[in-house]
Amino acid sequence: MRIISGEFRGKRIQAPHNLPVRPTTDFAKEALFNILNNEWYFDEIEVLDLFAGIGSISFEFASRGAKHITVVDLHLPCIKFVDETAKKLKADDRIQTIKADALKFTSKPALRAYDIVFADPPYDMSLEEYKTVVDQVLDNGWLAEEGTLVLEHPTQYKFEDHLRFTLHKKYGNVNFSFFS
């Protein structure tokens, strides 16, 4: 994994091979951040990264100066990897990790609203589970009023009929749907 831009630009982060992750490709990540860069001043935002895995998206936000990033993943080795990497990058003052099932985490009312919520559920989750993630983030106060939810999902899942859907982008096998 490579950090594309910002303070940590060009840094490579090598995750252990035994982690249950599917990191977003550098190509798709760069395209995503080009879209977000046109909408946000990164140094003014707070981010929630659900199903974070090795934190590829979180570290990109940290590199670009995000004020605060909350990282949620169910797998303790992933959380430990994110914590260790954040310390190495000296970004541990802005990155908070939470070991939790993201579906259960977002099922409760939010304690804080985030400007950007990024969710990259496992591709073997059902369409209904994906829709549950979207609905819980939007309905339980996790997204700030003017915020953006970005959902990474398999090609076969479509979200254009969702009331708060705004945009779909495809980069190779990576699909992003945006909600506000």
Coordinates of N, CA and C in Angstrom, one line a residue:
M1 N 0.8 -1.2 0.0 CA 0.0 0.0 0.0 C 0.9 1.2 0.0
R2 N 0.5 2.2 -0.8 CA 1.2 3.5 -0.9 C 0.4 4.6 -0.5
I3 N 0.9 5.6 0.2 CA 0.2 6.8 0.5 C 0.4 7.7 -0.7
I4 N -0.6 8.3 -1.2 CA -0.6 8.9 -2.5 C -0.2 10.4 -2.4
S5 N -0.7 11.1 -1.4 CA -0.5 12.6 -1.3 C -0.4 13.0 0.1
G6 N 0.1 14.2 0.3 CA 0.2 14.9 1.6 C 1.5 14.6 2.3
E7 N 1.4 14.8 3.6 CA 2.6 14.7 4.5 C 3.3 13.4 4.4
F8 N 2.6 12.3 4.2 CA 3.3 11.0 4.1 C 3.4 10.5 2.7
R9 N 3.3 11.4 1.7 CA 3.3 11.0 0.3 C 4.4 10.0 0.0
G10 N 4.1 9.0 -0.7 CA 5.1 8.0 -1.2 C 5.5 7.0 -0.2
K11 N 5.1 7.1 1.1 CA 5.4 6.1 2.1 C 4.6 4.8 1.7
R12 N 5.4 3.7 1.8 CA 4.8 2.4 1.6 C 4.5 1.8 3.0
I13 N 3.4 1.2 3.1 CA 3.0 0.5 4.3 C 2.7 -0.9 4.0
Q14 N 3.5 -1.8 4.6 CA 3.5 -3.2 4.3 C 2.7 -3.9 5.4
A15 N 1.5 -4.4 5.1 CA 0.7 -5.1 6.0 C 1.1 -6.6 6.1
P16 N 1.0 -7.2 7.2 CA 1.2 -8.7 7.2 C 0.2 -9.4 6.3
H17 N 0.7 -10.4 5.7 CA -0.1 -11.1 4.7 C -1.3 -11.9 5.3
N18 N -1.3 -12.2 6.6 CA -2.3 -13.0 7.2 C -3.6 -12.2 7.7
L19 N -3.6 -10.9 7.3 CA -4.8 -10.1 7.7 C -5.9 -10.3 6.7
P20 N -7.2 -10.4 7.2 CA -8.3 -10.6 6.3 C -8.8 -9.3 5.6
V21 N -8.0 -8.8 4.7 CA -8.3 -7.5 4.1 C -8.2 -7.5 2.6
R22 N -8.8 -6.5 2.0 CA -8.8 -6.3 0.5 C -8.6 -4.8 0.4
P23 N -7.4 -4.3 0.5 CA -7.2 -2.9 0.4 C -7.6 -2.3 -0.9
T24 N -8.2 -1.1 -0.8 CA -8.6 -0.3 -2.0 C -7.3 -0.1 -2.9
T25 N -7.5 -0.3 -4.2 CA -6.3 -0.1 -5.0 C -5.8 1.3 -5.0
D26 N -4.5 1.5 -5.3 CA -4.0 2.9 -5.3 C -4.7 3.7 -6.4
F27 N -5.0 3.1 -7.6 CA -5.7 3.7 -8.7 C -7.0 4.3 -8.2
A28 N -7.8 3.4 -7.6 CA -9.2 3.8 -7.1 C -9.1 4.8 -6.0
K29 N -8.1 4.6 -5.1 CA -7.9 5.5 -4.0 C -7.6 6.9 -4.5
E30 N -6.7 7.0 -5.4 CA -6.3 8.3 -6.0 C -7.5 9.0 -6.6
A31 N -8.3 8.2 -7.4 CA -9.5 8.8 -8.0 C -10.5 9.3 -6.9
L32 N -10.7 8.5 -5.9 CA -11.6 8.9 -4.8 C -11.2 10.2 -4.2
F33 N -9.9 10.3 -3.9 CA -9.4 11.5 -3.2 C -9.4 12.7 -4.1
N34 N -9.3 12.5 -5.4 CA -9.5 13.6 -6.4 C -10.9 14.2 -6.3
I35 N -11.9 13.3 -6.2 CA -13.3 13.7 -6.0 C -13.5 14.4 -4.7
L36 N -13.0 13.8 -3.6 CA -13.2 14.4 -2.3 C -12.5 15.8 -2.2
N37 N -11.3 15.9 -2.8 CA -10.5 17.1 -2.7 C -11.2 18.3 -3.3
N38 N -12.1 18.0 -4.3 CA -12.9 19.1 -4.9 C -14.1 19.6 -4.0
E39 N -14.4 18.8 -2.9 CA -15.5 19.1 -2.1 C -15.1 19.5 -0.6
W40 N -13.9 19.1 -0.2 CA -13.5 19.3 1.2 C -12.2 19.9 1.4
Y41 N -12.0 20.7 2.4 CA -10.7 21.1 2.9 C -10.4 20.0 4.0
F42 N -9.4 19.1 3.7 CA -9.2 18.0 4.6 C -8.7 18.4 6.0
D43 N -8.1 19.5 6.1 CA -7.6 19.9 7.5 C -8.7 20.4 8.3
E44 N -10.0 20.4 7.8 CA -11.1 20.9 8.6 C -12.1 19.8 8.9
I45 N -11.8 18.5 8.5 CA -12.8 17.5 8.6 C -12.4 16.4 9.6
E46 N -13.5 15.7 10.0 CA -13.4 14.5 10.9 C -14.0 13.3 10.1
V47 N -13.3 12.2 10.1 CA -13.6 11.0 9.3 C -13.9 9.8 10.1
L48 N -14.8 9.0 9.7 CA -15.1 7.7 10.2 C -14.8 6.7 9.2
D49 N -13.9 5.7 9.4 CA -13.5 4.7 8.5 C -14.1 3.4 9.0
L50 N -15.1 2.8 8.4 CA -15.8 1.6 8.8 C -15.2 0.4 8.0
F51 N -15.1 -0.7 8.7 CA -14.5 -1.9 8.1 C -13.1 -1.5 7.5
A52 N -12.3 -0.9 8.4 CA -11.1 -0.2 8.0 C -9.9 -1.1 7.5
G53 N -9.9 -2.3 7.9 CA -8.8 -3.2 7.5 C -7.5 -2.6 8.0
I54 N -6.6 -2.5 7.1 CA -5.2 -2.0 7.4 C -5.1 -0.5 7.5
G55 N -6.3 0.2 7.2 CA -6.3 1.7 7.4 C -5.8 2.5 6.2
S56 N -5.8 1.8 5.0 CA -5.3 2.5 3.8 C -6.0 3.9 3.6
I57 N -7.3 3.9 3.7 CA -8.0 5.2 3.5 C -7.8 6.1 4.7
S58 N -7.7 5.6 5.9 CA -7.5 6.4 7.1 C -6.1 7.1 7.0
F59 N -5.1 6.4 6.6 CA -3.8 7.0 6.5 C -3.7 8.0 5.4
E60 N -4.5 7.8 4.3 CA -4.5 8.8 3.3 C -5.2 10.1 3.8
F61 N -6.2 10.0 4.6 CA -6.9 11.2 5.2 C -5.9 11.8 6.2
A62 N -5.2 11.1 7.0 CA -4.2 11.6 7.9 C -3.1 12.4 7.2
S63 N -2.6 11.8 6.1 CA -1.6 12.4 5.3 C -2.0 13.7 4.8
R64 N -3.3 13.9 4.5 CA -3.8 15.1 3.9 C -4.3 16.1 5.0
G65 N -4.1 15.7 6.2 CA -4.3 16.7 7.3 C -5.6 16.6 8.0
A66 N -6.4 15.5 7.9 CA -7.7 15.5 8.6 C -7.5 15.6 10.1
K67 N -8.4 16.4 10.7 CA -8.3 16.7 12.1 C -8.4 15.5 13.0
H68 N -9.3 14.6 12.6 CA -9.6 13.4 13.4 C -10.1 12.3 12.5
I69 N -9.6 11.0 12.8 CA -10.1 9.9 12.0 C -10.4 8.8 13.1
T70 N -11.6 8.3 13.0 CA -12.0 7.1 13.9 C -12.0 5.9 13.0
V71 N -11.2 4.9 13.4 CA -11.0 3.7 12.6 C -11.7 2.5 13.3
V72 N -12.7 1.9 12.6 CA -13.4 0.8 13.2 C -13.2 -0.5 12.4
D73 N -12.8 -1.5 13.1 CA -12.7 -2.8 12.4 C -12.8 -3.9 13.5
L74 N -13.4 -5.0 13.1 CA -13.7 -6.2 14.0 C -12.4 -7.0 14.3
H75 N -11.4 -7.0 13.5 CA -10.2 -7.8 13.7 C -9.1 -7.1 14.5
L76 N -8.8 -7.7 15.6 CA -7.8 -7.1 16.5 C -6.4 -7.0 15.8
P77 N -6.0 -7.9 15.0 CA -4.7 -7.7 14.3 C -4.7 -6.5 13.4
C78 N -5.9 -6.2 12.8 CA -6.0 -5.0 11.9 C -5.9 -3.8 12.8
I79 N -6.6 -3.7 13.9 CA -6.5 -2.6 14.8 C -5.1 -2.4 15.3
K80 N -4.5 -3.4 15.7 CA -3.1 -3.3 16.2 C -2.2 -2.8 15.1
F81 N -2.3 -3.2 13.8 CA -1.5 -2.8 12.7 C -1.8 -1.3 12.5
V82 N -3.0 -0.8 12.5 CA -3.3 0.6 12.4 C -2.7 1.4 13.5
D83 N -2.8 1.0 14.7 CA -2.2 1.7 15.9 C -0.7 1.8 15.7
E84 N 0.0 0.7 15.4 CA 1.4 0.7 15.2 C 1.9 1.6 14.1
T85 N 1.2 1.6 13.0 CA 1.5 2.4 11.8 C 1.3 3.9 12.1
A86 N 0.2 4.2 12.8 CA -0.1 5.6 13.2 C 1.0 6.1 14.1
K87 N 1.5 5.3 15.0 CA 2.6 5.7 15.8 C 3.9 6.0 15.0
K88 N 4.2 5.1 14.1 CA 5.4 5.2 13.2 C 5.3 6.5 12.4
L89 N 4.1 6.8 11.9 CA 3.9 8.0 11.1 C 3.7 9.3 12.0
K90 N 3.6 9.1 13.3 CA 3.4 10.2 14.2 C 2.0 10.9 13.9
A91 N 1.1 10.0 13.6 CA -0.3 10.4 13.4 C -1.3 9.9 14.4
D92 N -0.7 9.3 15.5 CA -1.5 8.6 16.5 C -2.3 9.6 17.3
D93 N -2.0 10.9 17.3 CA -2.8 11.9 18.0 C -4.1 12.2 17.2
R94 N -4.2 11.8 16.0 CA -5.4 12.1 15.2 C -6.2 10.9 14.8
I95 N -5.6 9.7 15.0 CA -6.2 8.4 14.6 C -6.6 7.7 15.9
Q96 N -7.9 7.4 16.0 CA -8.4 6.6 17.1 C -9.0 5.3 16.6
T97 N -8.6 4.2 17.2 CA -9.0 2.9 16.7 C -10.1 2.4 17.7
I98 N -11.0 1.7 17.1 CA -12.1 1.0 17.9 C -12.3 -0.4 17.3
K99 N -12.1 -1.4 18.2 CA -12.3 -2.8 17.7 C -13.8 -3.1 17.9
A100 N -14.5 -3.2 16.8 CA -15.9 -3.4 16.9 C -16.5 -3.9 15.5
D101 N -17.6 -4.6 15.6 CA -18.3 -4.9 14.4 C -19.0 -3.6 13.9
A102 N -18.6 -3.2 12.7 CA -19.1 -1.9 12.2 C -20.7 -1.9 12.1
L103 N -21.3 -3.0 11.8 CA -22.7 -3.1 11.7 C -23.4 -2.8 13.1
K104 N -22.8 -3.4 14.1 CA -23.3 -3.2 15.4 C -22.9 -1.7 15.9
F105 N -21.7 -1.3 15.6 CA -21.3 0.0 16.0 C -22.2 1.1 15.4
T106 N -22.6 1.0 14.2 CA -23.5 2.1 13.6 C -24.9 1.9 13.9
S107 N -25.3 0.8 14.5 CA -26.7 0.5 14.8 C -27.2 1.4 16.0
K108 N -26.2 1.9 16.7 CA -26.5 2.8 17.9 C -26.5 4.3 17.5
P109 N -27.2 5.1 18.2 CA -27.1 6.6 17.9 C -25.6 7.0 18.1
A110 N -25.2 7.9 17.2 CA -23.9 8.4 17.1 C -23.6 9.3 18.3
L111 N -22.3 9.2 18.8 CA -21.9 10.1 19.9 C -21.3 11.3 19.2
R112 N -20.9 11.2 17.9 CA -20.4 12.4 17.2 C -20.7 12.2 15.7
A113 N -20.9 13.3 15.0 CA -21.2 13.2 13.6 C -19.9 13.5 12.8
Y114 N -19.7 12.8 11.7 CA -18.5 12.9 10.9 C -18.8 13.6 9.6
D115 N -17.8 14.3 9.1 CA -17.9 15.0 7.8 C -17.9 14.0 6.7
I116 N -17.0 13.0 6.8 CA -16.9 11.9 5.8 C -17.0 10.6 6.5
V117 N -17.8 9.7 6.1 CA -17.8 8.3 6.5 C -17.5 7.5 5.3
F118 N -16.4 6.7 5.5 CA -16.0 5.8 4.4 C -16.3 4.4 4.9
A119 N -17.0 3.6 4.1 CA -17.3 2.2 4.5 C -16.9 1.3 3.4
D120 N -16.1 0.3 3.7 CA -15.7 -0.7 2.8 C -15.9 -2.1 3.3
P121 N -17.2 -2.5 3.4 CA -17.6 -3.8 4.0 C -17.0 -5.0 3.1
P122 N -16.8 -6.1 3.7 CA -16.4 -7.3 3.0 C -17.3 -7.5 1.8
Y123 N -16.7 -7.9 0.7 CA -17.5 -8.1 -0.6 C -18.4 -9.3 -0.5
D124 N -18.2 -10.2 0.5 CA -19.1 -11.3 0.6 C -20.4 -11.0 1.5
M125 N -20.5 -9.8 2.0 CA -21.7 -9.4 2.6 C -22.8 -9.3 1.6
S126 N -24.1 -9.5 2.1 CA -25.2 -9.4 1.2 C -25.6 -8.0 0.8
L127 N -26.3 -7.8 -0.2 CA -26.8 -6.5 -0.6 C -27.6 -5.9 0.6
E128 N -28.4 -6.7 1.2 CA -29.2 -6.2 2.4 C -28.3 -5.6 3.5
E129 N -27.2 -6.3 3.8 CA -26.2 -5.9 4.8 C -25.6 -4.6 4.4
Y130 N -25.3 -4.4 3.1 CA -24.7 -3.2 2.6 C -25.7 -2.0 2.8
K131 N -27.0 -2.3 2.4 CA -28.0 -1.3 2.6 C -28.2 -0.9 4.1
T132 N -28.0 -1.9 5.0 CA -28.1 -1.7 6.4 C -27.0 -0.7 6.8
V133 N -25.8 -0.9 6.3 CA -24.7 0.0 6.7 C -25.1 1.4 6.3
V134 N -25.5 1.6 5.0 CA -25.9 2.9 4.5 C -27.0 3.5 5.4
D135 N -28.1 2.8 5.6 CA -29.2 3.3 6.4 C -28.8 3.7 7.9
Q136 N -28.0 2.8 8.5 CA -27.6 3.1 9.9 C -26.7 4.3 10.0
V137 N -25.8 4.5 9.0 CA -24.9 5.7 9.1 C -25.8 6.9 8.9
L138 N -26.7 6.9 7.9 CA -27.5 8.1 7.6 C -28.6 8.3 8.7
D139 N -29.2 7.3 9.2 CA -30.3 7.5 10.2 C -29.9 7.6 11.6
N140 N -28.7 7.2 12.0 CA -28.4 7.2 13.4 C -27.4 8.3 13.8
G141 N -27.3 9.3 12.9 CA -26.5 10.5 13.2 C -25.0 10.4 13.0
W142 N -24.5 9.4 12.3 CA -23.1 9.3 12.2 C -22.5 10.3 11.1
L143 N -23.4 10.7 10.2 CA -22.9 11.7 9.2 C -23.4 13.1 9.5
A144 N -22.5 14.0 9.4 CA -22.8 15.4 9.7 C -23.8 15.9 8.6
E145 N -24.5 17.0 8.9 CA -25.6 17.4 8.1 C -25.2 17.7 6.6
E146 N -24.0 18.2 6.4 CA -23.5 18.4 5.0 C -22.5 17.4 4.6
G147 N -22.5 16.3 5.4 CA -21.4 15.3 5.2 C -21.6 14.4 4.0
T148 N -20.6 13.5 3.7 CA -20.6 12.6 2.6 C -20.3 11.2 3.1
L149 N -21.2 10.2 2.7 CA -20.9 8.8 3.0 C -20.4 8.2 1.7
V150 N -19.2 7.6 1.7 CA -18.7 6.9 0.6 C -18.7 5.4 0.9
L151 N -19.4 4.6 0.0 CA -19.5 3.2 0.2 C -18.7 2.5 -1.0
E152 N -17.7 1.7 -0.6 CA -17.1 0.8 -1.6 C -17.8 -0.5 -1.7
H153 N -18.1 -0.9 -2.9 CA -18.9 -2.1 -3.0 C -18.7 -2.9 -4.3
P154 N -19.1 -4.2 -4.4 CA -19.0 -4.9 -5.6 C -19.8 -4.4 -6.7
T155 N -19.4 -4.7 -7.9 CA -20.1 -4.2 -9.1 C -21.5 -4.5 -9.2
Q156 N -21.9 -5.7 -8.7 CA -23.3 -6.2 -8.9 C -24.2 -5.5 -8.0
Y157 N -23.8 -4.7 -7.0 CA -24.7 -4.0 -6.1 C -24.9 -2.6 -6.6
K158 N -26.2 -2.2 -6.6 CA -26.5 -0.9 -7.1 C -27.3 -0.1 -6.0
F159 N -27.1 1.2 -5.9 CA -27.7 2.0 -4.9 C -28.4 3.2 -5.4
E160 N -28.5 3.3 -6.7 CA -29.1 4.5 -7.3 C -30.5 4.8 -6.9
D161 N -31.2 3.8 -6.4 CA -32.6 4.0 -6.0 C -32.7 4.5 -4.5
H162 N -31.6 4.6 -3.8 CA -31.6 5.1 -2.4 C -31.9 6.6 -2.4
L163 N -32.8 7.0 -1.5 CA -33.2 8.4 -1.5 C -32.1 9.4 -1.4
R164 N -31.0 9.0 -0.7 CA -29.9 10.0 -0.4 C -28.7 9.7 -1.3
F165 N -28.8 8.8 -2.3 CA -27.7 8.5 -3.2 C -27.5 9.8 -4.1
T166 N -26.2 10.0 -4.3 CA -25.8 11.2 -5.1 C -24.9 10.9 -6.3
L167 N -24.1 9.9 -6.2 CA -23.1 9.6 -7.3 C -22.6 8.2 -7.2
H168 N -22.2 7.7 -8.4 CA -21.6 6.4 -8.5 C -20.4 6.5 -9.4
K169 N -19.2 6.0 -9.0 CA -18.0 6.0 -9.8 C -17.4 4.6 -9.8
K170 N -16.9 4.2 -10.9 CA -16.3 2.8 -11.0 C -14.8 3.0 -11.5
Y171 N -13.9 2.3 -10.9 CA -12.5 2.3 -11.2 C -12.0 0.9 -11.2
G172 N -11.9 0.3 -12.4 CA -11.6 -1.1 -12.5 C -12.7 -1.9 -11.9
N173 N -12.3 -2.7 -10.9 CA -13.3 -3.6 -10.2 C -13.8 -2.9 -8.9
V174 N -13.4 -1.6 -8.7 CA -13.8 -0.9 -7.4 C -14.9 0.0 -7.8
N175 N -16.0 0.0 -7.0 CA -17.1 0.9 -7.2 C -17.3 1.7 -5.9
F176 N -17.6 3.0 -6.1 CA -17.9 3.9 -5.0 C -19.3 4.4 -5.2
S177 N -20.1 4.4 -4.2 CA -21.4 5.1 -4.2 C -21.3 6.1 -3.1
F178 N -21.9 7.3 -3.5 CA -21.8 8.4 -2.6 C -23.2 8.8 -2.1
F179 N -23.4 9.1 -0.8 CA -24.7 9.5 -0.2 C -24.4 10.8 0.6
S180 N -25.5 11.6 0.7 CA -25.4 12.8 1.5 C -26.6 12.9 2.4

